Short mmCIF file of C-alpha atoms in Angstrom, two decimals:
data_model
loop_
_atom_site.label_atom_id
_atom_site.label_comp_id
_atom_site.label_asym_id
_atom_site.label_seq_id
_atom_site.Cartn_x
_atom_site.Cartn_y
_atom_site.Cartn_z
CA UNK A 1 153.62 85.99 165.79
CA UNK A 2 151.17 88.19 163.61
CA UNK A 3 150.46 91.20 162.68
CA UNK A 4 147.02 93.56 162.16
CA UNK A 5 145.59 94.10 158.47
CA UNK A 6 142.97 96.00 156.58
CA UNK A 7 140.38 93.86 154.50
CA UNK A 8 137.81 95.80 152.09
CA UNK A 9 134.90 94.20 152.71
CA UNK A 10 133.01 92.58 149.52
CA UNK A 11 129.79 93.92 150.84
CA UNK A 12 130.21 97.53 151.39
CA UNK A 13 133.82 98.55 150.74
CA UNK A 14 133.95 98.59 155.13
CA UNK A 15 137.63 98.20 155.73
CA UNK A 16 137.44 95.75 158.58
CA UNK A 17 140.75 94.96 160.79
CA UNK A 18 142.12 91.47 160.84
CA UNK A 19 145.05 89.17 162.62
CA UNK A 20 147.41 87.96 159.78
CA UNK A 21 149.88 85.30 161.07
CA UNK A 22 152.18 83.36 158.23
CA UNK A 23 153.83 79.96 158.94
CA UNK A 24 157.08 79.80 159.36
CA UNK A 25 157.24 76.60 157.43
CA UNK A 26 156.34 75.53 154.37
CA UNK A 27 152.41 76.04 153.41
CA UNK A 28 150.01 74.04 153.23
CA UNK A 29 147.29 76.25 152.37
CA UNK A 30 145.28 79.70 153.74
CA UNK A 31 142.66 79.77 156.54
CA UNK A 32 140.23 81.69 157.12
CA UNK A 33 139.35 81.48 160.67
CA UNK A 34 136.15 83.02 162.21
CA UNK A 35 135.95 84.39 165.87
CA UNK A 36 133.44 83.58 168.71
CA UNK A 37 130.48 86.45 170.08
CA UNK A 38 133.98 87.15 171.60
CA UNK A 39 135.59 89.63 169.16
CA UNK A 40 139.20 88.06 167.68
CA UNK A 41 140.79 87.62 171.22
CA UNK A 42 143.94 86.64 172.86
CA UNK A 43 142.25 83.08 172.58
CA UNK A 44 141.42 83.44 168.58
CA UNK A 45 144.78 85.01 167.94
CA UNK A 46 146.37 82.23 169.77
CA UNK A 47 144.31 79.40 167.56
CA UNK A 48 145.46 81.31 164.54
CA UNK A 49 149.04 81.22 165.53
CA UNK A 50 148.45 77.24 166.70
CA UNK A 51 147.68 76.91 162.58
CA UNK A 52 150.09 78.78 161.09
CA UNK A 53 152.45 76.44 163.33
CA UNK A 54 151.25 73.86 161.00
CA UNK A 55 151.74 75.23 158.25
CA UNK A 56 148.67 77.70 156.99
CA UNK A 57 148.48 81.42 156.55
CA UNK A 58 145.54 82.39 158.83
CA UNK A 59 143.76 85.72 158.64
CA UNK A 60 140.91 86.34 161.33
CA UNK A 61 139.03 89.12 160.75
CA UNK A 62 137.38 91.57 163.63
CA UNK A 63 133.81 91.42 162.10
CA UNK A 64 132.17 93.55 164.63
CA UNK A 65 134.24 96.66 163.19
CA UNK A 66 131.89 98.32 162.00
CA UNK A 67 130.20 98.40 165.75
CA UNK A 68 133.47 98.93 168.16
CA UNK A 69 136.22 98.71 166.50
CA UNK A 70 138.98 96.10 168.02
CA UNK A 71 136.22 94.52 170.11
CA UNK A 72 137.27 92.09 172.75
CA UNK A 73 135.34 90.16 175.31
CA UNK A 74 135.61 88.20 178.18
CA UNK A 75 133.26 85.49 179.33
CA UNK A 76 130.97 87.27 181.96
CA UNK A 77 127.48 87.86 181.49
CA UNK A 78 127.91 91.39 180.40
CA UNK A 79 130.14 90.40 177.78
CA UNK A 80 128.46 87.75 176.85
CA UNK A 81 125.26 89.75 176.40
CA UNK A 82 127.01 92.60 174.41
CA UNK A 83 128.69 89.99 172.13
CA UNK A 84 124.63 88.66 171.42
CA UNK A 85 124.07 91.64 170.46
CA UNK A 86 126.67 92.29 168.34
CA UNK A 87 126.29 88.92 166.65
CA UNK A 88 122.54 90.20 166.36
CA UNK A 89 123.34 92.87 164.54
CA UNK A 90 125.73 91.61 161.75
CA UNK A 91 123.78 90.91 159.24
CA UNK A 92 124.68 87.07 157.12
CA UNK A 93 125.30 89.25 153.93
CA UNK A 94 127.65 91.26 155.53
CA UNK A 95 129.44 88.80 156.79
CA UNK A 96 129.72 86.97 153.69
CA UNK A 97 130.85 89.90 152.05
CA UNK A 98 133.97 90.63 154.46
CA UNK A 99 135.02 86.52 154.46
CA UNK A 100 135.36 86.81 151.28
CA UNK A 101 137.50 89.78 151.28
CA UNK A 102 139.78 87.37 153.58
CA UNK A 103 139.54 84.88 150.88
CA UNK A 104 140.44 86.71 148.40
CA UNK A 105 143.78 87.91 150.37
CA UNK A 106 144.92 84.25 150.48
CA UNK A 107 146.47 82.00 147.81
CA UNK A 108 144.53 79.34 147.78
CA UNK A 109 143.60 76.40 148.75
CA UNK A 110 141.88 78.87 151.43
CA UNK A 111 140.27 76.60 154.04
CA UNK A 112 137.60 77.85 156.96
CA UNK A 113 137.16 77.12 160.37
CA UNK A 114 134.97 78.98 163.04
CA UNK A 115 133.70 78.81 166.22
CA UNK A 116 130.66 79.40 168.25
CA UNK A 117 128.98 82.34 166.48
CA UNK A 118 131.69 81.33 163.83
CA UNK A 119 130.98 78.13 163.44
CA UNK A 120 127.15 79.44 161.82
CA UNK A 121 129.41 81.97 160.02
CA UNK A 122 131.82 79.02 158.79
CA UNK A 123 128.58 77.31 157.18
CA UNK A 124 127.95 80.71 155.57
CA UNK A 125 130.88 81.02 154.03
CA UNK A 126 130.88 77.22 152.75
CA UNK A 127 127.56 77.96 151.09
CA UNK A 128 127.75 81.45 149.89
CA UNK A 129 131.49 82.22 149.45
CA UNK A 130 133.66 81.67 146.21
CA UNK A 131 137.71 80.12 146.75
CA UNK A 132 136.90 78.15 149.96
CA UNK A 133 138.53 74.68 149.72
CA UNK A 134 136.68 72.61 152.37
CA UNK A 135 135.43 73.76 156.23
CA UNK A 136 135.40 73.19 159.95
CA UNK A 137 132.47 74.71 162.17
CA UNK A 138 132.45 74.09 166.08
CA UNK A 139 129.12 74.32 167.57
CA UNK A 140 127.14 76.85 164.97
CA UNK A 141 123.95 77.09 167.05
CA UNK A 142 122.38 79.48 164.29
CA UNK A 143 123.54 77.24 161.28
CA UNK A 144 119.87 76.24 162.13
CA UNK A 145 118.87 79.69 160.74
CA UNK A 146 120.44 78.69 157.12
CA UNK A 147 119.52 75.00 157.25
CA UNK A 148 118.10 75.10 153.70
CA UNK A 149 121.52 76.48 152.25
CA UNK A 150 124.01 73.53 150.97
CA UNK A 151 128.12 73.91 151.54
CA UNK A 152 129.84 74.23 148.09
CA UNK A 153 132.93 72.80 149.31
CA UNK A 154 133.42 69.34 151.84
CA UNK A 155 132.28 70.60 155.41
CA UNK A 156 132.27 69.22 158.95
CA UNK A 157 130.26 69.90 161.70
CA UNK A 158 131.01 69.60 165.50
CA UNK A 159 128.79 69.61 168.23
CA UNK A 160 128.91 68.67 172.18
CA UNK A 161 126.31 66.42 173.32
CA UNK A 162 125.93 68.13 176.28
CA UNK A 163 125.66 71.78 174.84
CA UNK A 164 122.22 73.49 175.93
CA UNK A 165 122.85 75.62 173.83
CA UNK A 166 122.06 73.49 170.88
CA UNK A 167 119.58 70.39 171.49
CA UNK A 168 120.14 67.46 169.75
CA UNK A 169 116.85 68.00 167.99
CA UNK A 170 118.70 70.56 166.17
CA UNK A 171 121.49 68.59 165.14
CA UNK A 172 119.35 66.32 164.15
CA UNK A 173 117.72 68.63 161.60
CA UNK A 174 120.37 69.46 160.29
CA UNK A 175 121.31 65.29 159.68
CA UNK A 176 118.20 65.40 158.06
CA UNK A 177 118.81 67.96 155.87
CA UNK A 178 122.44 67.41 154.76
CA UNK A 179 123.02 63.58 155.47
CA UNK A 180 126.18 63.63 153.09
CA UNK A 181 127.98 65.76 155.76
CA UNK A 182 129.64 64.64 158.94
CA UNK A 183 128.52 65.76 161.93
CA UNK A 184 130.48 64.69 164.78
CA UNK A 185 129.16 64.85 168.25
CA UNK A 186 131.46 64.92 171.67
CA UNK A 187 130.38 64.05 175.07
CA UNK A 188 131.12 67.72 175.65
CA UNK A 189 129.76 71.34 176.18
CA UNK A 190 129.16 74.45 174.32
CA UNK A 191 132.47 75.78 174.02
CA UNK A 192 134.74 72.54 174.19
CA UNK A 193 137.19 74.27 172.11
CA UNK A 194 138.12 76.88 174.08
CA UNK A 195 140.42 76.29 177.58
CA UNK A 196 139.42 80.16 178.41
CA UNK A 197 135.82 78.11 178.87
CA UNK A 198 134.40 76.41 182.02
CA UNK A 199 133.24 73.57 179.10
CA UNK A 200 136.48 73.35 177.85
CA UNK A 201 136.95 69.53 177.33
CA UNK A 202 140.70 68.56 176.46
CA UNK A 203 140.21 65.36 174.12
CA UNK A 204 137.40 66.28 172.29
CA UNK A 205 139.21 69.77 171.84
CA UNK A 206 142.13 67.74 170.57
CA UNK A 207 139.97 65.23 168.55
CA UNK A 208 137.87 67.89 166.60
CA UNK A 209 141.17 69.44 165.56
CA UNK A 210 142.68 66.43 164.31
CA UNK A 211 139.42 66.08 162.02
CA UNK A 212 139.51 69.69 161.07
CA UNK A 213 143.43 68.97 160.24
CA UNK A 214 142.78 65.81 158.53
CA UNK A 215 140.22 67.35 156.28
CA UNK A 216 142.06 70.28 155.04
CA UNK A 217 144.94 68.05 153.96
CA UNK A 218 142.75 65.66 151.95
CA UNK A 219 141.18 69.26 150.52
CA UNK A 220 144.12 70.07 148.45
CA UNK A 221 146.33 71.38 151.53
CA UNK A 222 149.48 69.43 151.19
CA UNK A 223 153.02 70.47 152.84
CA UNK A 224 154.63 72.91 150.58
CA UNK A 225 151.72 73.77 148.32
CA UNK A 226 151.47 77.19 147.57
#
């Protein structure tokens, strides 16, 4: 359904690749939506195109560029350790700076959802980015790492109670710290999003996105709104 675009990133002028998909509807709104260690994937591009179905103009941008260019992974542990790395070595500014370059490229409202490494990334952008509407992050591990930062714009959080990744001690701390945000936890894995995952979990998937859904339309993304 998409197609591939240039961004100029905000940070360094970097012109970073992206999937652009449209609705075929009428709009409710843009999205920025931010890709796992993974790279944007067939899995990303097929959430982007699951969003545009209802009715938002997604752009998901390749934010390891500037380290392989169209980077894609799959879930072994090679992968897995070379998307670490990657993650690693993509520094929070940076990333700011090329969201908002996606930002910018969208009419607003501009919503954000992300996942995995993305989800820390979505909490980034909430905090640190200008134009963003309201946003979704899935199982941010590192939002930990940016704790003392506050979302500009109405935020969710999801988390899977059963994610090893994340301890419950963390989610806690971040409770603590932000009690005016909802945090929803799943009797799920890391991952529960994703049904390329061996922790894919079908209802919380399906719940999470009805919250992330619900959200954006309270946010100022109404049917036909430009």
């Amino acid at each position: 359904m998409g197609e591939t675009i240039t961004l100029k990133s905000r940070h360094d002028g970097f012109g970073l690749s992206a999937y652009h998909v449209k609705p075929a509807d009428a709009r409710r709104g843009g999205l920025l939506l931010i890709q796992e260690i993974f790279g944007v994937t067939d899995h990303i591009r097929e959430l982007a195109d699951g969003f545009a179905q209802d009715g938002y103009e997604v752009i998901a941008p390749a934010f390891y560029d500037r380290l392989e260019p169209g980077f894609e992974a799959d879930y072994g542990q090679d992968a897995i350790q070379k998307g670490i790395r990657y993650a690693t070595a993509t520094p929070w500014d940076q990333v700011a700076g090329d969201a908002q370059a996606a930002i910018d490229a969208l009419q607003p409202p501009v919503f954000v959802v992300g996942y995995c490494w993305g989800g820390a990334a979505t909490w980034l952008v909430a905090c640190r980015c200008e134009g963003v509407a309201a946003a979704s992050a899935f199982y941010g591990r590192r939002i930990s790492e940016l704790v003392d930062e506050t979302p500009r714009a109405p935020t969710i959080l999801h988390f899977g109670k059963t994610d090893a990744s994340i301890p419950m001690e963390k989610v806690d701390e971040i409770r603590a710290k932000h009690p005016e945000l909802p945090v929803y936890v799943y009797d799920a894995g890391h991952g529960f999003n994703s049904d390329r995952r061996t922790d894919y979990h079908e209802d919380s998937a399906r719940l999470a996105r009805l919250r992330t859904l619900a959200l954006f339309s309270r946010s100022g993304g109404g049917k036909g709104e430009a």
